[in-house]
Amino acid sequence: MTAKWPAGRRRLFGALVHHVVRVAVAAVFVVPLLWVLAASLRVPGLAPPRAIEWMPNPATGSNYARIFVLVPMGTFMLNSLIVVGLAIPLTIVTASWAGFAVSQLPRRLRRRLVISAVLLLMVPSTALWLTRFLLVRQLMLIDTLWALILPALMGSSPFFVLLFYWTFQRIPEELFESARLDGAGALALWRRLAMPLALPTIAAVSVLTFSLYWNDFINPLLYLKSESHYTLPVGLQMLQQMDKTNWPLLMAAAVVMAAPVVLLFLSVQRLFWPEGRLAGFPVR
Amino acid sequence: MLSPYLLGTLALVALPAFLSFGLAFTLYDGLAAPVWRGLQNFSEVFADPLFGTAVRNSLTFILLAVPLRLLGALALALLLRQRHRGTGLYRAAVYLPTVIPDVAYALAWLWIFNPIYGPLNLLLGAVGLPAPAWLAQSNTALPAIVIMSAFQIGEGFVVLLAGLQDIPQDYHQSAALDGASRWQCFRFITLPLLAPWLLLLTLRDIILSAQSTFTPAYLMTGGGPYYATLVVPLLVYEEAFDRFRFGQGAVLMLLLFVCVGLLLLLVYLTVRRWGYGDDR
């Protein structure tokens, strides 16, 4: 049908189809999340919906208050915040140190470390958790929040080390040379020269670290025993076990847990798109 | 300055890996001292019918999820690569499910998949499609987990977007001048130039399925119904932390390690030829 149209109109038609497809695809990804949001606003105890609801009638926000009463959500949230608050600065320091050191190494060694980090990045934690558990137990860190923060000592993820490395190696070598001639040591170079030039990377790694620790379910599941130490993910599981069918409450808890990560992501998403070129994105 | 990272890696990755070798040959419940028992753990693991089930489920998951996720990420990257009005919004929408925490995501889909009043089945019912019981039915439980995993493809999407951005525009322009169709452009320019990324993402997806399948299986189905979603990481967890059979758990980890190691070798061979991320 389109073949009979003049070229101009055909192009217009193509652009229209393209646009509609883009909107539809985006909707497919967002709609399930909207369903969850709608479910969290239902009055608990009412008969379950018979048709899809975009906005429950009557709607209520009381589920959000109820979850804090039913389980110590406030404590869980505080624990999560403590973990995240300690993990982010630790990660920034160790990952940027490692990235900086790698960027200053001779070529061959640098290449080996970069490849080893890529491989390390792909080691699934499940392949390690049993013996890691025994180690944590040996360190007497079971049932403490420290057990959760431990990975921050290695920069949390080799990916963060790589991100810092990619950023630092784009800084012109002459800058470092002249600072070195002025007698600056490695730490001073890192603090005064490298880090101020890596602010977008620091922001990106902070956000990624936040979601890594905020979302972490497996480690608290393995290491935490007492309820007063629970972080949000295990707290959510606890809420689920209390009442498996109270969907409005469970969905409210899921929204509470997801909201900070979603907001953080939306506020920094520009950094992650290729045009934004998070200084030194892996592609060149 | 490299030392915290190297020491941390040594303590948290190398040492546990090394220990699991030793542990695999012992009887150990986490309390009494480990007792040497040679290869007996291995024969017990292989004799366990659940082992075969878990391996089969994990492989099924990989066969279904990895191509779906990869093609999805590629299609989305192609669709949303050019900047028009609203592109930023659409990209954010596509990435959004990826940032949702695993536990919240699992609970959300538990609701969506609810056989009677979950929104998915209400939608399917409204348009007259059959509405299966999803997680409550053994032949749809694993596909259901595949479906929810197909929405969390933001990372592959961004990587491929960046890969596409890196293909010089003039390649396509000169091909178009030579009369190449859009499909030919894609088949002979875009695809070959993206191939290393696609390979790397495939391997990464396969390997990380050993980790990413745990939370949904543990929280949503508990491995059921009738072991239909018992995946390898869940079996490891149950052996080690429910039954305290650390020896058997270590055997499973060791096997996982060997598989992962072989795949990583493949990654290494790709990356080495190609100089991943290293300067020029």
Coordinates of C-alpha atoms in Angstrom, one line a residue:
Chain A
M1 CA 0.0 0.0 0.0
T2 CA 2.8 2.4 0.9
A3 CA 4.5 1.6 -2.3
K4 CA 2.0 3.7 -4.3
W5 CA 2.6 6.8 -2.2
P6 CA 5.1 9.5 -3.2
A7 CA 8.5 9.3 -1.6
G8 CA 7.9 12.2 0.8
R9 CA 4.7 10.7 2.2
R10 CA 6.3 7.3 2.5
R11 CA 9.1 8.7 4.5
L12 CA 6.6 10.5 6.8
F13 CA 4.7 7.2 7.2
G14 CA 8.0 5.4 8.0
A15 CA 8.9 8.0 10.6
L16 CA 5.4 7.7 12.1
V17 CA 5.7 3.9 12.4
H18 CA 9.2 4.3 13.9
H19 CA 7.9 6.7 16.5
V20 CA 4.9 4.5 17.4
V21 CA 7.2 1.5 17.8
R22 CA 9.5 3.4 20.1
V23 CA 6.6 4.5 22.3
A24 CA 5.1 1.0 22.4
V25 CA 8.4 -0.6 23.3
A26 CA 9.1 1.9 26.1
A27 CA 5.6 1.3 27.4
V28 CA 6.2 -2.5 27.5
F29 CA 9.0 -1.9 29.9
V30 CA 7.2 0.6 32.1
V31 CA 3.7 -0.9 32.3
P32 CA 4.6 -3.8 34.7
L33 CA 6.1 -1.2 37.1
L34 CA 2.9 0.9 36.9
W35 CA 0.9 -2.2 37.8
V36 CA 3.0 -2.7 40.9
L37 CA 2.5 1.0 41.8
A38 CA -1.3 0.7 41.4
A39 CA -1.4 -2.5 43.4
S40 CA 0.4 -0.8 46.3
L41 CA -2.4 1.8 46.5
R42 CA -5.2 -0.7 46.9
V43 CA -7.1 -0.9 50.2
P44 CA -6.1 -4.3 51.7
G45 CA -8.8 -6.8 52.4
L46 CA -11.0 -5.8 49.5
A47 CA -11.8 -8.4 46.9
P48 CA -9.0 -8.7 44.4
P49 CA -9.5 -6.8 41.1
R50 CA -11.4 -8.5 38.2
A51 CA -9.9 -6.2 35.5
I52 CA -6.7 -4.4 35.1
E53 CA -6.5 -1.3 37.4
W54 CA -4.5 1.7 36.6
M55 CA -5.7 3.5 39.6
P56 CA -7.5 1.6 42.4
N57 CA -10.8 3.0 43.5
P58 CA -10.8 3.8 46.4
A59 CA -7.0 4.4 46.6
T60 CA -5.1 4.6 49.8
G61 CA -1.5 5.4 50.9
S62 CA -2.0 3.7 54.2
N63 CA -0.1 0.5 53.1
Y64 CA 3.1 2.6 53.1
A65 CA 2.6 3.5 56.8
R66 CA 1.5 -0.1 57.7
I67 CA 4.7 -1.7 56.6
F68 CA 6.6 0.4 59.1
V69 CA 4.3 -0.8 61.9
L70 CA 4.2 -4.5 60.9
V71 CA 7.9 -5.0 60.7
P72 CA 10.8 -2.7 61.8
M73 CA 11.2 -1.2 58.3
G74 CA 12.8 1.9 59.8
T75 CA 15.5 -0.2 61.4
F76 CA 16.0 -2.2 58.1
M77 CA 16.3 1.0 56.2
L78 CA 18.8 2.5 58.7
N79 CA 20.9 -0.6 58.4
S80 CA 20.8 -0.5 54.7
L81 CA 21.8 3.2 54.8
I82 CA 24.7 2.4 57.2
V83 CA 26.0 -0.2 54.8
V84 CA 25.7 2.0 51.8
G85 CA 27.1 5.0 53.6
L86 CA 30.3 3.1 54.6
A87 CA 30.6 1.2 51.3
I88 CA 30.5 4.2 49.0
P89 CA 33.5 6.1 50.3
L90 CA 35.5 2.9 50.8
T91 CA 34.7 1.8 47.3
I92 CA 35.6 5.2 45.8
V93 CA 39.0 5.2 47.6
T94 CA 40.0 1.6 46.9
A95 CA 38.7 1.5 43.3
S96 CA 40.2 4.8 42.3
W97 CA 43.5 3.9 43.9
A98 CA 43.6 0.7 42.0
G99 CA 42.5 2.4 38.8
F100 CA 45.1 5.1 39.3
A101 CA 47.8 2.7 40.0
V102 CA 47.0 0.6 36.9
S103 CA 47.0 3.7 34.7
Q104 CA 50.5 4.5 35.9
L105 CA 52.0 1.1 35.3
P106 CA 54.1 0.0 32.4
R107 CA 52.0 -1.1 29.4
R108 CA 52.4 -4.9 29.6
L109 CA 51.6 -5.1 33.2
R110 CA 48.7 -2.7 32.8
R111 CA 47.2 -4.8 30.0
R112 CA 47.4 -7.9 32.1
L113 CA 45.7 -6.3 35.0
V114 CA 42.9 -4.9 32.8
I115 CA 42.3 -8.4 31.3
S116 CA 42.3 -10.0 34.8
A117 CA 39.8 -7.4 36.0
V118 CA 37.5 -8.2 33.0
L119 CA 37.7 -11.9 33.9
L120 CA 37.2 -11.2 37.6
L121 CA 34.1 -9.2 36.7
M122 CA 32.5 -12.4 35.4
V123 CA 33.1 -14.6 38.4
P124 CA 29.6 -15.4 39.7
S125 CA 29.4 -14.8 43.5
T126 CA 27.6 -18.1 43.8
A127 CA 30.8 -20.0 42.9
L128 CA 32.4 -18.5 46.0
W129 CA 29.8 -18.0 48.6
L130 CA 30.3 -21.2 50.6
T131 CA 34.0 -20.7 51.3
R132 CA 33.6 -17.0 51.6
F133 CA 31.0 -17.7 54.3
L134 CA 33.6 -19.9 56.2
L135 CA 36.1 -17.1 55.9
V136 CA 33.7 -14.5 57.2
R137 CA 32.9 -16.8 60.1
Q138 CA 36.6 -17.2 60.8
L139 CA 36.9 -13.4 61.0
M140 CA 34.0 -13.4 63.5
L141 CA 32.0 -11.1 61.3
I142 CA 28.9 -13.3 61.0
D143 CA 25.8 -11.3 62.0
T144 CA 27.5 -7.9 61.7
L145 CA 27.0 -5.3 59.0
W146 CA 30.8 -5.5 58.4
A147 CA 30.3 -8.8 56.6
L148 CA 28.3 -7.0 54.0
I149 CA 30.8 -4.1 53.6
L150 CA 33.8 -6.5 53.1
P151 CA 33.8 -6.4 49.3
A152 CA 34.3 -2.6 49.4
L153 CA 37.8 -3.3 50.4
M154 CA 38.5 -4.6 46.9
G155 CA 36.7 -1.8 45.3
S156 CA 33.4 -3.6 45.3
S157 CA 33.6 -4.6 41.7
P158 CA 36.5 -4.8 39.2
F159 CA 34.2 -2.8 36.9
F160 CA 34.6 0.3 39.1
V161 CA 38.4 -0.2 39.0
L162 CA 38.1 -0.3 35.2
L163 CA 35.9 2.8 35.1
F164 CA 38.5 4.8 37.1
Y165 CA 41.3 3.4 35.0
W166 CA 39.6 4.4 31.8
T167 CA 39.1 7.9 33.2
F168 CA 42.6 8.4 34.5
Q169 CA 44.4 7.2 31.4
R170 CA 42.7 9.9 29.4
I171 CA 44.4 12.5 31.5
P172 CA 47.4 13.8 29.4
E173 CA 50.6 12.3 30.7
E174 CA 52.3 15.7 30.7
L175 CA 50.1 16.9 33.5
F176 CA 51.4 14.1 35.7
E177 CA 55.0 14.7 34.6
S178 CA 55.0 18.4 35.5
A179 CA 53.4 17.7 38.9
R180 CA 56.0 15.0 39.5
L181 CA 58.8 17.4 38.7
D182 CA 57.3 19.6 41.4
G183 CA 57.9 16.8 43.8
A184 CA 54.4 15.5 44.1
G185 CA 54.1 11.8 45.3
A186 CA 51.6 9.3 44.0
L187 CA 49.1 10.1 46.7
A188 CA 49.3 13.8 46.0
L189 CA 48.9 13.2 42.2
W190 CA 45.8 11.1 42.9
R191 CA 44.3 13.6 45.3
R192 CA 45.1 16.9 43.6
L193 CA 45.2 16.0 40.0
A194 CA 43.4 12.8 39.1
M195 CA 40.4 12.9 41.4
P196 CA 39.2 16.4 40.6
L197 CA 39.3 15.5 36.9
A198 CA 37.2 12.4 37.5
L199 CA 34.0 13.9 39.1
P200 CA 31.6 12.3 36.6
T201 CA 33.2 8.9 37.2
I202 CA 33.0 9.4 40.9
A203 CA 29.3 10.2 40.6
A204 CA 28.6 7.2 38.4
V205 CA 30.5 4.8 40.7
S206 CA 28.8 6.2 43.7
V207 CA 25.4 5.5 42.2
L208 CA 26.4 2.1 41.0
T209 CA 27.8 1.3 44.5
F210 CA 24.7 2.5 46.1
S211 CA 22.5 0.2 44.2
L212 CA 24.9 -2.7 44.5
Y213 CA 24.8 -2.6 48.4
W214 CA 21.2 -1.4 48.6
N215 CA 20.0 -4.3 46.4
D216 CA 22.3 -7.0 47.9
F217 CA 20.1 -9.9 49.0
I218 CA 22.4 -12.9 49.0
N219 CA 25.1 -11.6 51.4
P220 CA 22.6 -10.5 54.1
L221 CA 20.8 -13.8 53.6
L222 CA 24.0 -15.7 54.3
Y223 CA 25.6 -13.6 57.0
L224 CA 22.9 -11.9 59.1
K225 CA 21.1 -13.8 61.8
S226 CA 19.3 -11.3 64.1
E227 CA 16.4 -9.2 63.0
S228 CA 17.9 -6.0 64.4
H229 CA 20.7 -6.3 61.8
Y230 CA 18.6 -7.0 58.8
T231 CA 18.9 -4.8 55.8
L232 CA 15.9 -3.9 53.5
P233 CA 16.1 -6.9 51.1
V234 CA 15.9 -9.5 53.9
G235 CA 13.4 -7.4 55.7
L236 CA 11.2 -7.5 52.6
Q237 CA 11.6 -11.3 52.5
M238 CA 10.5 -11.3 56.2
L239 CA 7.4 -9.3 55.3
Q240 CA 6.6 -11.7 52.5
Q241 CA 6.8 -14.7 54.9
M242 CA 4.5 -13.0 57.4
D243 CA 1.6 -12.7 54.9
K244 CA 2.2 -14.1 51.4
T245 CA -1.1 -12.9 50.0
N246 CA -1.3 -9.3 51.3
W247 CA -0.3 -7.9 47.9
P248 CA -1.0 -4.2 48.6
L249 CA 1.4 -4.3 51.5
L250 CA 4.1 -6.3 49.7
M251 CA 3.9 -4.0 46.6
A252 CA 4.2 -1.0 48.9
A253 CA 7.3 -2.4 50.4
A254 CA 8.7 -3.2 47.0
V255 CA 8.1 0.4 45.9
V256 CA 9.7 1.7 49.1
M257 CA 12.8 -0.4 48.4
A258 CA 13.0 0.4 44.7
A259 CA 12.2 4.2 44.9
P260 CA 15.7 5.5 46.0
V261 CA 17.5 3.5 43.4
V262 CA 15.1 4.6 40.6
L263 CA 15.3 8.2 41.6
L264 CA 19.1 8.1 41.8
F265 CA 19.3 6.4 38.4
L266 CA 17.0 9.0 36.8
S267 CA 19.0 11.8 38.2
V268 CA 22.3 10.6 36.7
Q269 CA 21.2 8.6 33.7
R270 CA 22.7 11.1 31.3
L271 CA 26.1 9.9 32.4
F272 CA 25.5 6.4 31.2
W273 CA 24.4 7.1 27.6
P274 CA 27.2 6.9 25.1
E275 CA 26.7 10.6 24.0
G276 CA 27.2 11.6 27.6
R277 CA 30.5 9.8 27.5
L278 CA 31.0 9.0 31.1
A279 CA 34.6 10.2 30.8
G280 CA 36.3 7.1 29.4
F281 CA 33.4 4.8 28.6
P282 CA 34.8 1.4 27.6
V283 CA 34.3 2.0 23.9
R284 CA 36.5 4.0 21.7
Chain B
M1 CA 47.9 2.0 46.0
L2 CA 47.0 -1.1 44.1
S3 CA 47.4 -3.2 47.3
P4 CA 44.0 -3.0 48.8
Y5 CA 42.4 -4.1 45.6
L6 CA 44.9 -6.9 45.1
L7 CA 44.7 -8.1 48.7
G8 CA 40.9 -7.9 48.7
T9 CA 40.7 -9.9 45.5
L10 CA 43.1 -12.4 47.0
A11 CA 41.1 -12.8 50.2
L12 CA 37.7 -12.7 48.7
V13 CA 38.1 -14.5 45.4
A14 CA 41.3 -16.5 45.2
L15 CA 41.3 -17.9 48.8
P16 CA 37.7 -19.0 48.7
A17 CA 38.2 -20.6 45.3
F18 CA 41.3 -22.4 46.7
L19 CA 39.5 -23.5 49.8
S20 CA 36.6 -25.1 47.9
F21 CA 39.1 -27.4 46.3
G22 CA 40.1 -28.8 49.7
L23 CA 36.6 -28.8 51.1
A24 CA 35.2 -30.9 48.2
F25 CA 37.1 -33.9 49.4
T26 CA 35.9 -33.7 53.0
L27 CA 32.9 -34.4 55.2
Y28 CA 32.2 -31.1 56.9
D29 CA 29.1 -29.7 58.6
G30 CA 30.5 -26.4 59.6
L31 CA 31.0 -27.5 63.3
A32 CA 33.2 -30.5 63.7
A33 CA 36.6 -30.6 62.1
P34 CA 36.5 -31.6 58.4
V35 CA 37.1 -35.3 57.7
W36 CA 38.9 -36.5 54.6
R37 CA 36.6 -38.7 52.5
G38 CA 38.2 -38.7 49.0
L39 CA 35.9 -38.7 46.1
Q40 CA 32.8 -39.9 48.0
N41 CA 31.2 -36.4 47.8
F42 CA 31.5 -36.4 44.0
S43 CA 29.8 -39.8 43.7
E44 CA 27.0 -38.7 46.0
V45 CA 26.4 -35.5 44.1
F46 CA 26.3 -37.3 40.8
A47 CA 24.0 -40.0 42.2
D48 CA 21.5 -37.4 43.4
P49 CA 18.7 -37.1 40.9
L50 CA 18.2 -33.5 41.9
F51 CA 21.6 -32.7 40.6
G52 CA 20.6 -33.7 37.1
T53 CA 17.3 -31.8 37.4
A54 CA 19.2 -28.6 38.5
V55 CA 21.7 -28.8 35.7
R56 CA 18.9 -29.4 33.2
N57 CA 16.9 -26.5 34.5
S58 CA 19.9 -24.2 34.5
L59 CA 20.7 -25.1 30.9
T60 CA 17.1 -24.7 29.8
F61 CA 17.1 -21.2 31.4
I62 CA 20.3 -20.3 29.6
L63 CA 19.1 -21.6 26.2
L64 CA 15.9 -19.6 26.5
A65 CA 17.0 -16.5 28.3
V66 CA 20.4 -15.7 26.8
P67 CA 19.3 -15.4 23.1
L68 CA 16.1 -13.6 24.1
R69 CA 18.0 -11.1 26.2
L70 CA 20.7 -10.6 23.6
L71 CA 18.3 -10.1 20.7
G72 CA 16.1 -7.8 22.8
A73 CA 19.1 -5.7 23.8
L74 CA 20.2 -5.5 20.2
A75 CA 16.8 -4.6 18.8
L76 CA 16.4 -1.9 21.5
A77 CA 19.8 -0.5 20.8
L78 CA 19.0 -0.3 17.0
L79 CA 15.6 1.2 17.7
L80 CA 16.8 3.9 20.2
R81 CA 20.3 4.7 18.8
Q82 CA 19.4 7.9 17.0
R83 CA 18.6 11.0 19.1
H84 CA 15.1 12.3 18.4
R85 CA 12.6 14.0 20.6
G86 CA 12.0 11.8 23.6
T87 CA 14.8 9.3 23.0
G88 CA 16.3 10.0 26.4
L89 CA 12.9 9.3 28.0
Y90 CA 12.5 6.0 26.1
R91 CA 16.0 4.8 26.9
A92 CA 15.4 5.6 30.6
A93 CA 12.1 3.6 30.4
V94 CA 13.9 0.6 28.9
Y95 CA 16.7 0.7 31.5
L96 CA 14.3 1.2 34.4
P97 CA 13.5 -2.5 35.2
T98 CA 17.2 -3.2 35.4
V99 CA 17.8 -0.9 38.3
I100 CA 14.9 -2.3 40.4
P101 CA 16.4 -4.3 43.3
D102 CA 16.2 -8.1 42.8
V103 CA 14.0 -8.7 45.8
A104 CA 11.5 -6.0 45.0
Y105 CA 11.6 -7.2 41.3
A106 CA 10.9 -10.8 42.4
L107 CA 7.9 -9.7 44.6
A108 CA 6.6 -7.5 41.8
W109 CA 6.5 -10.3 39.3
L110 CA 5.1 -12.7 41.8
W111 CA 2.1 -10.3 41.8
I112 CA 2.1 -9.8 38.0
F113 CA 2.2 -13.6 37.5
N114 CA -0.5 -14.3 40.0
P115 CA -2.7 -16.8 38.1
I116 CA -6.1 -15.5 39.2
Y117 CA -5.9 -11.7 39.7
G118 CA -2.4 -10.9 38.6
P119 CA -2.5 -8.1 36.0
L120 CA -0.8 -10.2 33.3
N121 CA -3.5 -12.9 33.3
L122 CA -6.2 -10.2 33.5
L123 CA -4.7 -8.7 30.4
L124 CA -4.4 -12.0 28.6
G125 CA -8.0 -12.9 29.6
A126 CA -9.2 -9.5 28.3
V127 CA -7.8 -10.0 24.8
G128 CA -8.9 -13.6 24.8
L129 CA -5.6 -15.4 25.1
P130 CA -5.1 -18.5 27.3
A131 CA -3.9 -17.6 30.8
P132 CA -1.6 -20.2 32.2
A133 CA -0.9 -20.5 36.0
W134 CA 2.7 -19.4 35.4
L135 CA 4.7 -20.0 38.6
A136 CA 2.2 -22.5 40.0
Q137 CA 2.5 -24.8 37.0
S138 CA 5.6 -26.9 36.4
N139 CA 5.8 -26.4 32.6
T140 CA 5.4 -22.6 32.7
A141 CA 7.3 -21.7 35.9
L142 CA 10.8 -21.6 34.3
P143 CA 9.6 -19.8 31.2
A144 CA 8.0 -17.2 33.6
I145 CA 11.4 -16.6 35.2
V146 CA 12.8 -16.2 31.7
I147 CA 10.2 -13.7 30.8
M148 CA 10.9 -11.5 33.8
S149 CA 14.6 -11.7 33.2
A150 CA 14.0 -10.5 29.6
F151 CA 13.0 -7.1 31.0
Q152 CA 16.3 -6.6 32.8
I153 CA 18.5 -6.0 29.8
G154 CA 19.7 -2.5 30.5
E155 CA 23.4 -3.3 30.7
G156 CA 23.5 -5.1 27.3
F157 CA 21.4 -2.3 25.9
V158 CA 23.9 0.4 26.9
V159 CA 26.9 -1.6 25.8
L160 CA 25.4 -2.2 22.4
L161 CA 24.3 1.4 22.1
A162 CA 27.9 2.4 22.8
G163 CA 29.1 -0.1 20.3
L164 CA 26.7 1.2 17.6
Q165 CA 27.8 4.8 18.3
D166 CA 31.3 3.8 17.7
I167 CA 30.8 2.6 14.1
P168 CA 31.9 5.5 11.9
Q169 CA 29.0 7.1 10.0
D170 CA 30.8 7.1 6.7
Y171 CA 30.8 3.3 6.5
H172 CA 27.0 3.4 6.2
Q173 CA 27.0 6.4 3.9
S174 CA 29.4 4.9 1.4
A175 CA 27.6 1.6 1.5
A176 CA 24.3 3.4 0.8
L177 CA 26.0 5.2 -2.1
D178 CA 26.9 1.8 -3.5
G179 CA 23.3 0.9 -3.4
A180 CA 23.3 -1.3 -0.3
S181 CA 19.9 -1.9 1.3
R182 CA 19.3 -1.3 5.0
W183 CA 19.4 -5.0 5.7
Q184 CA 22.7 -5.3 3.8
C185 CA 24.1 -2.5 5.8
F186 CA 23.1 -4.2 9.0
R187 CA 24.2 -7.6 7.9
F188 CA 27.6 -6.7 6.4
I189 CA 28.7 -3.6 8.4
T190 CA 26.9 -3.3 11.7
L191 CA 26.7 -6.9 12.7
P192 CA 30.4 -7.8 12.1
L193 CA 31.5 -4.7 13.9
L194 CA 29.3 -5.5 16.9
A195 CA 30.3 -9.2 16.9
P196 CA 32.9 -8.9 19.7
W197 CA 30.5 -7.1 21.9
L198 CA 27.7 -9.6 21.2
L199 CA 30.1 -12.5 22.0
L200 CA 31.2 -10.9 25.2
L201 CA 27.7 -10.2 26.3
T202 CA 26.6 -13.8 25.5
L203 CA 29.4 -15.3 27.6
R204 CA 28.7 -12.9 30.4
D205 CA 25.0 -13.6 30.4
I206 CA 25.7 -17.4 30.5
I207 CA 28.1 -17.1 33.4
L208 CA 26.1 -14.6 35.4
S209 CA 22.9 -16.8 35.1
A210 CA 24.7 -18.9 37.8
Q211 CA 24.0 -15.9 40.0
S212 CA 21.0 -14.1 38.7
T213 CA 18.7 -17.1 38.8
F214 CA 19.1 -17.5 42.5
T215 CA 16.9 -14.8 43.9
P216 CA 13.8 -15.4 41.7
A217 CA 14.0 -19.2 42.3
Y218 CA 14.5 -18.8 46.0
L219 CA 11.9 -16.1 46.6
M220 CA 9.2 -16.8 44.1
T221 CA 9.1 -20.6 43.7
G222 CA 11.5 -22.1 46.2
G223 CA 12.6 -24.3 43.3
G224 CA 9.1 -25.7 42.7
P225 CA 6.6 -26.7 41.6
Y226 CA 8.0 -30.3 41.5
Y227 CA 11.6 -29.0 41.2
A228 CA 10.7 -27.2 37.9
T229 CA 12.7 -24.2 38.9
L230 CA 15.4 -25.9 40.9
V231 CA 18.5 -24.2 39.4
V232 CA 22.1 -24.9 40.2
P233 CA 22.7 -21.9 42.5
L234 CA 19.6 -22.9 44.5
L235 CA 20.9 -26.4 44.9
V236 CA 24.2 -25.2 46.1
Y237 CA 22.5 -23.0 48.7
E238 CA 20.3 -25.8 49.9
E239 CA 23.1 -28.3 50.2
A240 CA 25.4 -25.9 52.0
F241 CA 23.2 -23.7 54.1
D242 CA 20.0 -25.7 54.6
R243 CA 21.5 -29.2 55.0
F244 CA 25.0 -28.1 56.1
R245 CA 26.6 -30.5 53.8
F246 CA 29.5 -28.2 53.0
G247 CA 31.5 -31.0 51.3
Q248 CA 28.7 -31.6 48.7
G249 CA 28.2 -27.9 48.4
A250 CA 31.9 -27.5 47.6
V251 CA 31.7 -30.2 45.0
L252 CA 28.9 -28.3 43.2
M253 CA 30.9 -25.1 43.5
L254 CA 33.9 -26.8 42.1
L255 CA 31.9 -28.0 39.1
L256 CA 30.4 -24.6 38.7
F257 CA 33.9 -23.2 38.8
V258 CA 35.2 -25.5 36.1
C259 CA 32.3 -24.6 33.8
V260 CA 32.8 -20.9 34.5
G261 CA 36.6 -21.3 34.1
L262 CA 36.1 -22.8 30.6
L263 CA 33.8 -20.0 29.6
L264 CA 36.2 -17.4 31.0
L265 CA 38.9 -18.9 28.9
L266 CA 36.8 -18.2 25.8
V267 CA 36.2 -14.7 27.1
Y268 CA 40.0 -14.3 27.5
L269 CA 40.7 -15.5 24.0
T270 CA 38.2 -13.0 22.6
V271 CA 39.4 -10.1 24.7
R272 CA 43.1 -10.7 24.1
R273 CA 42.8 -10.7 20.4
W274 CA 40.9 -7.5 20.6
G275 CA 42.5 -5.4 23.3
Y276 CA 39.4 -4.8 25.4
G277 CA 39.4 -1.3 26.8
D278 CA 43.1 -0.9 26.6
D279 CA 44.3 2.2 24.8
R280 CA 44.5 1.9 21.1

